[in-house]
Amino acid sequence: MESKMKETKAKILLIYTGGTIGMIKDADTGALKAFDFKNLLKRIPELKLLDCKIETVSFGKPIDSSNMNPKYWVNMVEIIESNYSFYDGFVILHGSDTMSYTASALSFMLENLGKPVILTGSQLPIGDLRTDAKENLITSIQIASLLENGKPVIKEVCLYFEYKLYRGNRTTKINAEHFEAFDSLNYPLLAESGVHITVNKEYLLKLNTRKTFKVHKVLDENIALIKLFPGISNHVVTSILNIPYLKGVILETYGAGNTTTETWFVNALQKAVSKGLIIVNVTQCSGGSVIMGQYETSKHLKEIGIISGKDITTEAALAKLMYLLGQGVKPKIFKTIYETSLRGEMS
Ligand code: ASP
């Protein structure tokens, strides 16, 4: 369905955190480094032509998103929190390397979001002749400006790249070279940009209007990610599971959630779970879902009490684990809550 453009002028806050979009080549080394935001805006005079009001705020020291961490996520949600009532939408300029992690984290930290938060960036700097930055930025702002009856059409954390709007916590960076750098294998596109901007309204997150917007800032970083591979050793697995203060583990398994059935492995997981460690099973495949019990090689995980990540991405699984541990969710109900879709991150 084609969505009507805004009925009144939308007000958008553009938040610059860094990334290739605003980088320039270092004169001495030739390496790309973050540049100052004012120069970025000078390079896109087209922004003045957009039919919305844009205001900007920048990280004091813009970063390459490879340096992203939960403290920066808190900075971002605080900017959104303190400006929430003054703007119709938020566009965050962010490096593509960890954009899916940030989109996932923000989706949990911003509960009951009633406005669009769209992350975008580019593969080539804005000053490059062949840059993809202008289209990404301009269309992100246009999508964030979509209003219907004076209310934002999109009310969730999204990622816009190369003509496509995705639910942020469903995305993964799949390519370091192509302009089409992201994909969302387990959830359809929220919108597509061609001659018109087409919004797929049936896939948008619905807002519970009885609940108020709430910002969460506590994320627990005492977690680990274990990616299985044929040959992973007992020593490596048990060392990780015994890390002091560790509270949760995302276990990246094969196919539909399968693992080796070797006794040392099953015993190590069982021991960890009985000690109170939270273990979540997610698949290494880019698409599809964990179905524990479908094969003999995953039945034992179900019996031990491992949580199913279903069709969640690893990025969203990590963010959800940090968020729920940060919320202090009780062990008794942790599995039930984790296996429930909170922000449309799992089917
Ligand atoms: N290294 C850059 C970053 O993530 C890559 C990009 O912006 O696309 O900040």
Tab-separated table of C-alpha atoms and ligand atoms in Angstrom:
chain	number	residue	atom	x	y	z
A	1	MET	CA	0.000	0.000	0.000
A	2	GLU	CA	1.287	3.412	-0.834
A	3	SER	CA	1.403	5.696	2.163
A	4	LYS	CA	0.371	9.328	1.882
A	5	MET	CA	3.041	11.873	2.602
A	6	LYS	CA	2.652	13.977	5.694
A	7	GLU	CA	-0.358	16.166	6.268
A	8	THR	CA	1.506	18.646	8.441
A	9	LYS	CA	5.212	19.390	8.491
A	10	ALA	CA	7.047	16.775	10.515
A	11	LYS	CA	9.897	17.652	12.854
A	12	ILE	CA	12.870	15.324	12.696
A	13	LEU	CA	15.897	15.061	14.937
A	14	LEU	CA	19.000	13.845	13.114
A	15	ILE	CA	21.467	12.201	15.482
A	16	TYR	CA	25.021	11.773	14.210
A	17	THR	CA	27.077	9.077	15.930
A	18	GLY	CA	29.761	8.539	13.260
A	19	GLY	CA	30.394	5.899	10.598
A	20	THR	CA	31.627	5.977	7.010
A	21	ILE	CA	28.855	8.377	6.001
A	22	GLY	CA	30.691	11.275	7.634
A	23	MET	CA	34.280	10.099	7.199
A	24	ILE	CA	37.160	11.538	5.226
A	25	LYS	CA	40.506	10.097	4.192
A	26	ASP	CA	43.390	10.922	6.508
A	27	ALA	CA	45.852	12.971	4.439
A	28	ASP	CA	48.853	11.023	5.751
A	29	THR	CA	47.673	7.441	6.089
A	30	GLY	CA	44.738	7.290	3.647
A	31	ALA	CA	42.634	5.526	6.325
A	32	LEU	CA	39.009	6.619	6.764
A	33	LYS	CA	38.331	8.513	9.988
A	34	ALA	CA	35.276	10.254	11.475
A	35	PHE	CA	34.780	13.861	10.399
A	36	ASP	CA	32.936	16.749	11.944
A	37	PHE	CA	29.174	16.847	11.544
A	38	LYS	CA	28.825	20.404	10.279
A	39	ASN	CA	30.816	19.476	7.209
A	40	LEU	CA	28.569	16.528	6.647
A	41	LEU	CA	25.501	18.754	6.454
A	42	LYS	CA	27.240	21.196	4.122
A	43	ARG	CA	27.737	18.345	1.719
A	44	ILE	CA	24.000	17.629	1.472
A	45	PRO	CA	22.311	20.890	0.468
A	46	GLU	CA	19.357	18.729	-0.671
A	47	LEU	CA	18.302	18.445	2.976
A	48	LYS	CA	17.035	22.014	2.798
A	49	LEU	CA	14.623	20.999	0.055
A	50	LEU	CA	12.861	18.399	2.185
A	51	ASP	CA	9.377	19.259	3.342
A	52	CYS	CA	10.098	18.783	7.033
A	53	LYS	CA	11.919	20.561	9.799
A	54	ILE	CA	15.293	19.013	10.593
A	55	GLU	CA	17.352	19.686	13.662
A	56	THR	CA	20.624	17.995	14.431
A	57	VAL	CA	22.642	16.744	17.353
A	58	SER	CA	26.000	15.003	17.220
A	59	PHE	CA	28.121	12.809	19.456
A	60	GLY	CA	30.898	15.036	20.834
A	61	LYS	CA	33.393	12.644	19.323
A	62	PRO	CA	31.865	10.686	16.416
A	63	ILE	CA	32.965	7.045	16.312
A	64	ASP	CA	33.594	4.253	13.894
A	65	SER	CA	30.789	1.877	14.888
A	66	SER	CA	33.316	-0.888	15.557
A	67	ASN	CA	33.873	1.005	18.817
A	68	MET	CA	30.168	0.791	19.686
A	69	ASN	CA	29.273	-0.318	23.215
A	70	PRO	CA	26.274	-0.160	25.592
A	71	LYS	CA	27.382	3.218	26.991
A	72	TYR	CA	26.868	4.755	23.561
A	73	TRP	CA	23.461	3.045	23.355
A	74	VAL	CA	22.541	4.763	26.614
A	75	ASN	CA	23.743	8.082	25.106
A	76	MET	CA	21.472	7.530	22.113
A	77	VAL	CA	18.362	6.639	24.132
A	78	GLU	CA	18.976	9.609	26.417
A	79	ILE	CA	19.039	11.938	23.404
A	80	ILE	CA	15.756	10.396	22.228
A	81	GLU	CA	14.238	10.523	25.715
A	82	SER	CA	15.007	14.192	26.307
A	83	ASN	CA	13.767	15.170	22.831
A	84	TYR	CA	10.899	12.699	22.539
A	85	SER	CA	8.008	15.113	22.868
A	86	PHE	CA	9.543	17.739	20.555
A	87	TYR	CA	9.975	15.615	17.420
A	88	ASP	CA	7.864	13.371	15.211
A	89	GLY	CA	10.764	11.084	14.360
A	90	PHE	CA	14.456	10.360	14.861
A	91	VAL	CA	17.089	9.442	12.284
A	92	ILE	CA	20.385	8.085	13.589
A	93	LEU	CA	23.474	8.202	11.392
A	94	HIS	CA	25.583	5.219	12.368
A	95	GLY	CA	28.357	3.052	10.935
A	96	SER	CA	27.067	-0.036	9.215
A	97	ASP	CA	29.417	-2.484	10.960
A	98	THR	CA	27.426	-2.687	14.192
A	99	MET	CA	24.216	-1.016	13.063
A	100	SER	CA	22.148	-4.194	13.517
A	101	TYR	CA	23.412	-4.565	17.093
A	102	THR	CA	22.490	-0.960	17.890
A	103	ALA	CA	19.091	-1.259	16.215
A	104	SER	CA	18.398	-4.390	18.267
A	105	ALA	CA	19.543	-2.858	21.549
A	106	LEU	CA	17.579	0.353	20.992
A	107	SER	CA	14.442	-1.627	20.201
A	108	PHE	CA	14.532	-3.162	23.692
A	109	MET	CA	15.648	0.005	25.469
A	110	LEU	CA	12.794	2.049	23.971
A	111	GLU	CA	9.642	0.388	25.252
A	112	ASN	CA	6.303	1.372	23.790
A	113	LEU	CA	7.874	3.625	21.223
A	114	GLY	CA	5.269	5.723	19.429
A	115	LYS	CA	7.584	7.342	16.870
A	116	PRO	CA	10.068	6.198	14.220
A	117	VAL	CA	13.726	5.727	15.113
A	118	ILE	CA	15.517	5.014	11.830
A	119	LEU	CA	19.168	4.030	11.704
A	120	THR	CA	21.042	4.615	8.490
A	121	GLY	CA	24.552	5.111	7.171
A	122	SER	CA	26.439	4.317	3.998
A	123	GLN	CA	29.132	2.193	2.429
A	124	LEU	CA	30.854	5.220	0.841
A	125	PRO	CA	31.472	8.597	2.529
A	126	ILE	CA	29.058	11.406	1.715
A	127	GLY	CA	31.786	13.307	-0.154
A	128	ASP	CA	32.491	10.417	-2.528
A	129	LEU	CA	31.221	10.916	-6.069
A	130	ARG	CA	29.491	7.511	-6.080
A	131	THR	CA	28.192	7.749	-2.538
A	132	ASP	CA	25.128	5.839	-1.386
A	133	ALA	CA	24.847	8.208	1.586
A	134	LYS	CA	22.530	10.791	0.058
A	135	GLU	CA	19.754	8.394	-0.893
A	136	ASN	CA	19.984	6.594	2.430
A	137	LEU	CA	19.837	9.800	4.432
A	138	ILE	CA	17.207	11.636	2.408
A	139	THR	CA	14.794	8.685	2.220
A	140	SER	CA	15.286	7.850	5.910
A	141	ILE	CA	14.242	11.388	6.758
A	142	GLN	CA	11.268	11.172	4.400
A	143	ILE	CA	10.119	7.895	5.940
A	144	ALA	CA	10.581	9.241	9.461
A	145	SER	CA	8.416	12.209	8.386
A	146	LEU	CA	5.452	10.123	7.300
A	147	LEU	CA	2.424	11.205	9.284
A	148	GLU	CA	-1.163	10.070	9.136
A	149	ASN	CA	-3.784	12.150	10.949
A	150	GLY	CA	-0.872	14.042	12.456
A	151	LYS	CA	0.598	10.830	13.955
A	152	PRO	CA	3.760	8.983	12.863
A	153	VAL	CA	3.076	6.037	10.543
A	154	ILE	CA	6.117	4.079	11.802
A	155	LYS	CA	6.422	3.440	15.509
A	156	GLU	CA	9.466	1.244	15.938
A	157	VAL	CA	13.239	1.073	15.560
A	158	CYS	CA	14.084	0.507	11.894
A	159	LEU	CA	17.124	0.304	9.671
A	160	TYR	CA	17.100	1.906	6.220
A	161	PHE	CA	19.684	0.973	3.604
A	162	GLU	CA	19.690	0.855	-0.195
A	163	TYR	CA	15.987	1.491	-0.876
A	164	LYS	CA	14.765	-0.824	1.891
A	165	LEU	CA	13.309	-0.231	5.327
A	166	TYR	CA	13.739	-3.150	7.717
A	167	ARG	CA	12.644	-3.848	11.279
A	168	GLY	CA	15.959	-3.048	12.975
A	169	ASN	CA	16.093	-6.041	15.302
A	170	ARG	CA	15.563	-8.437	12.372
A	171	THR	CA	18.596	-7.284	10.392
A	172	THR	CA	22.132	-8.567	9.892
A	173	LYS	CA	24.987	-6.997	7.981
A	174	ILE	CA	25.588	-9.433	5.141
A	175	ASN	CA	27.981	-7.602	2.850
A	176	ALA	CA	31.020	-5.381	3.355
A	177	GLU	CA	31.187	-4.416	-0.319
A	178	HIS	CA	27.714	-4.092	-1.829
A	179	PHE	CA	25.510	-1.077	-1.267
A	180	GLU	CA	22.864	-3.604	-0.237
A	181	ALA	CA	24.705	-4.344	2.999
A	182	PHE	CA	21.825	-5.676	5.126
A	183	ASP	CA	19.204	-8.334	5.022
A	184	SER	CA	16.269	-9.458	7.124
A	185	LEU	CA	15.788	-13.107	6.300
A	186	ASN	CA	13.060	-13.879	8.792
A	187	TYR	CA	10.853	-10.803	8.462
A	188	PRO	CA	9.453	-8.942	5.436
A	189	LEU	CA	10.414	-5.397	4.471
A	190	LEU	CA	8.544	-2.626	6.262
A	191	ALA	CA	8.851	-0.255	3.329
A	192	GLU	CA	10.510	0.089	-0.043
A	193	SER	CA	11.625	3.154	-1.903
A	194	GLY	CA	11.144	3.342	-5.650
A	195	VAL	CA	9.389	6.086	-7.551
A	196	HIS	CA	7.151	6.178	-4.466
A	197	ILE	CA	7.737	5.140	-0.897
A	198	THR	CA	5.635	2.041	-0.327
A	199	VAL	CA	4.913	1.150	3.285
A	200	ASN	CA	3.850	-2.422	4.043
A	201	LYS	CA	1.521	-1.463	6.851
A	202	GLU	CA	0.519	-5.004	7.732
A	203	TYR	CA	4.084	-5.708	8.887
A	204	LEU	CA	4.527	-2.640	11.088
A	205	LEU	CA	4.661	-3.012	14.847
A	206	LYS	CA	1.351	-1.973	16.442
A	207	LEU	CA	1.518	0.332	19.430
A	208	ASN	CA	-0.426	-0.386	22.583
A	209	THR	CA	-1.769	3.113	23.109
A	210	ARG	CA	-2.732	2.425	26.722
A	211	LYS	CA	0.920	2.036	27.675
A	212	THR	CA	3.354	4.922	27.968
A	213	PHE	CA	6.796	5.326	26.419
A	214	LYS	CA	9.510	4.048	28.728
A	215	VAL	CA	13.290	4.178	28.377
A	216	HIS	CA	15.482	1.413	29.842
A	217	LYS	CA	19.139	2.146	30.447
A	218	VAL	CA	20.475	-0.843	32.346
A	219	LEU	CA	22.091	-3.527	30.215
A	220	ASP	CA	23.991	-6.403	31.786
A	221	GLU	CA	27.206	-7.129	29.909
A	222	ASN	CA	28.034	-10.356	31.784
A	223	ILE	CA	27.231	-12.486	28.787
A	224	ALA	CA	29.117	-14.493	26.173
A	225	LEU	CA	28.599	-15.823	22.663
A	226	ILE	CA	29.690	-19.350	21.776
A	227	LYS	CA	29.648	-20.281	18.103
A	228	LEU	CA	29.851	-24.046	17.679
A	229	PHE	CA	32.121	-25.594	15.075
A	230	PRO	CA	33.177	-29.182	14.485
A	231	GLY	CA	36.227	-29.543	16.710
A	232	ILE	CA	35.282	-27.043	19.440
A	233	SER	CA	36.967	-28.426	22.542
A	234	ASN	CA	35.746	-29.334	25.981
A	235	HIS	CA	38.394	-26.996	27.369
A	236	VAL	CA	37.117	-23.979	25.440
A	237	VAL	CA	33.423	-24.607	26.191
A	238	THR	CA	33.905	-25.303	29.918
A	239	SER	CA	36.279	-22.353	30.309
A	240	ILE	CA	33.673	-19.990	28.883
A	241	LEU	CA	30.822	-21.471	30.915
A	242	ASN	CA	32.886	-20.999	34.084
A	243	ILE	CA	33.830	-17.356	33.561
A	244	PRO	CA	33.296	-15.574	36.907
A	245	TYR	CA	30.103	-13.458	37.069
A	246	LEU	CA	28.863	-14.823	33.737
A	247	LYS	CA	25.048	-14.759	33.708
A	248	GLY	CA	24.059	-15.717	30.201
A	249	VAL	CA	25.296	-17.325	27.002
A	250	ILE	CA	24.060	-17.195	23.437
A	251	LEU	CA	24.872	-20.551	21.884
A	252	GLU	CA	25.062	-20.393	18.088
A	253	THR	CA	24.155	-23.894	16.970
A	254	TYR	CA	23.824	-25.683	13.643
A	255	GLY	CA	20.721	-25.632	11.429
A	256	ALA	CA	17.460	-25.874	13.361
A	257	GLY	CA	19.284	-25.674	16.713
A	258	ASN	CA	21.390	-28.820	16.660
A	259	THR	CA	24.625	-29.542	18.545
A	260	THR	CA	27.025	-32.370	19.110
A	261	THR	CA	25.584	-35.004	21.450
A	262	GLU	CA	28.996	-35.860	22.955
A	263	THR	CA	28.681	-36.497	26.679
A	264	TRP	CA	31.215	-33.853	27.741
A	265	PHE	CA	29.246	-31.181	25.896
A	266	VAL	CA	25.808	-32.130	27.200
A	267	ASN	CA	27.181	-32.485	30.751
A	268	ALA	CA	28.897	-29.077	30.586
A	269	LEU	CA	25.649	-27.380	29.524
A	270	GLN	CA	23.608	-29.248	32.102
A	271	LYS	CA	26.008	-28.278	34.890
A	272	ALA	CA	25.971	-24.619	33.786
A	273	VAL	CA	22.153	-24.476	33.639
A	274	SER	CA	21.798	-26.110	37.059
A	275	LYS	CA	24.166	-23.451	38.455
A	276	GLY	CA	21.754	-20.810	37.144
A	277	LEU	CA	23.419	-19.791	33.869
A	278	ILE	CA	20.943	-18.708	31.175
A	279	ILE	CA	21.705	-20.381	27.839
A	280	VAL	CA	19.888	-19.383	24.642
A	281	ASN	CA	19.952	-21.493	21.498
A	282	VAL	CA	20.124	-19.507	18.237
A	283	THR	CA	20.944	-20.833	14.794
A	284	GLN	CA	24.102	-20.037	12.858
A	285	CYS	CA	21.975	-19.942	9.692
A	286	SER	CA	21.031	-16.486	8.460
A	287	GLY	CA	17.426	-17.577	7.965
A	288	GLY	CA	15.062	-20.070	9.588
A	289	SER	CA	14.360	-21.021	13.158
A	290	VAL	CA	15.572	-23.125	16.068
A	291	ILE	CA	13.163	-25.995	16.656
A	292	MET	CA	14.486	-27.890	19.662
A	293	GLY	CA	13.442	-31.519	19.602
A	294	GLN	CA	13.033	-31.717	15.839
A	295	TYR	CA	16.245	-33.751	15.614
A	296	GLU	CA	17.826	-36.169	18.060
A	297	THR	CA	20.741	-33.705	18.156
A	298	SER	CA	18.685	-30.995	19.839
A	299	LYS	CA	16.352	-33.033	22.097
A	300	HIS	CA	18.872	-32.997	24.954
A	301	LEU	CA	18.987	-29.183	24.913
A	302	LYS	CA	15.248	-28.976	25.458
A	303	GLU	CA	15.454	-31.444	28.329
A	304	ILE	CA	18.224	-29.465	30.040
A	305	GLY	CA	16.147	-26.272	29.958
A	306	ILE	CA	17.998	-24.345	27.259
A	307	ILE	CA	15.974	-21.379	25.973
A	308	SER	CA	14.878	-21.354	22.327
A	309	GLY	CA	15.843	-18.219	20.439
A	310	LYS	CA	13.463	-19.360	17.672
A	311	ASP	CA	14.170	-17.228	14.569
A	312	ILE	CA	15.904	-14.345	16.358
A	313	THR	CA	19.167	-12.949	14.936
A	314	THR	CA	22.328	-13.282	17.008
A	315	GLU	CA	22.470	-9.486	17.252
A	316	ALA	CA	18.968	-9.283	18.718
A	317	ALA	CA	19.561	-12.350	20.923
A	318	LEU	CA	22.567	-10.676	22.560
A	319	ALA	CA	20.703	-7.395	23.037
A	320	LYS	CA	17.641	-9.135	24.489
A	321	LEU	CA	19.815	-11.085	26.916
A	322	MET	CA	21.604	-7.927	28.122
A	323	TYR	CA	18.261	-6.157	28.433
A	324	LEU	CA	16.382	-8.878	30.346
A	325	LEU	CA	19.337	-9.524	32.670
A	326	GLY	CA	19.552	-5.758	33.218
A	327	GLN	CA	15.860	-5.768	34.115
A	328	GLY	CA	16.558	-8.357	36.787
A	329	VAL	CA	13.969	-10.791	35.385
A	330	LYS	CA	13.575	-13.666	37.858
A	331	PRO	CA	15.125	-17.037	36.835
A	332	LYS	CA	11.743	-18.780	37.164
A	333	ILE	CA	10.143	-16.713	34.411
A	334	PHE	CA	13.257	-15.866	32.356
A	335	LYS	CA	12.685	-18.630	29.784
A	336	THR	CA	9.036	-17.699	29.235
A	337	ILE	CA	9.827	-14.018	28.823
A	338	TYR	CA	12.838	-14.613	26.572
A	339	GLU	CA	10.775	-16.896	24.326
A	340	THR	CA	8.087	-14.206	23.988
A	341	SER	CA	8.405	-11.611	21.238
A	342	LEU	CA	8.789	-8.247	23.000
A	343	ARG	CA	9.506	-5.912	20.053
A	344	GLY	CA	8.742	-8.083	17.060
A	345	GLU	CA	12.230	-9.604	17.209
A	346	MET	CA	11.006	-13.200	16.877
A	347	SER	CA	8.060	-14.884	15.188
B	1	ASP	N1	33.623	0.966	9.858
B	1	ASP	C1	32.464	1.749	9.517
B	1	ASP	C2	31.570	1.831	10.738
B	1	ASP	O1	30.861	0.915	11.016
B	1	ASP	C3	31.738	1.150	8.364
B	1	ASP	C4	30.492	1.905	7.955
B	1	ASP	O2	30.181	2.973	8.406
B	1	ASP	O3	29.778	1.412	7.083
B	1	ASP	O4	31.597	2.838	11.417
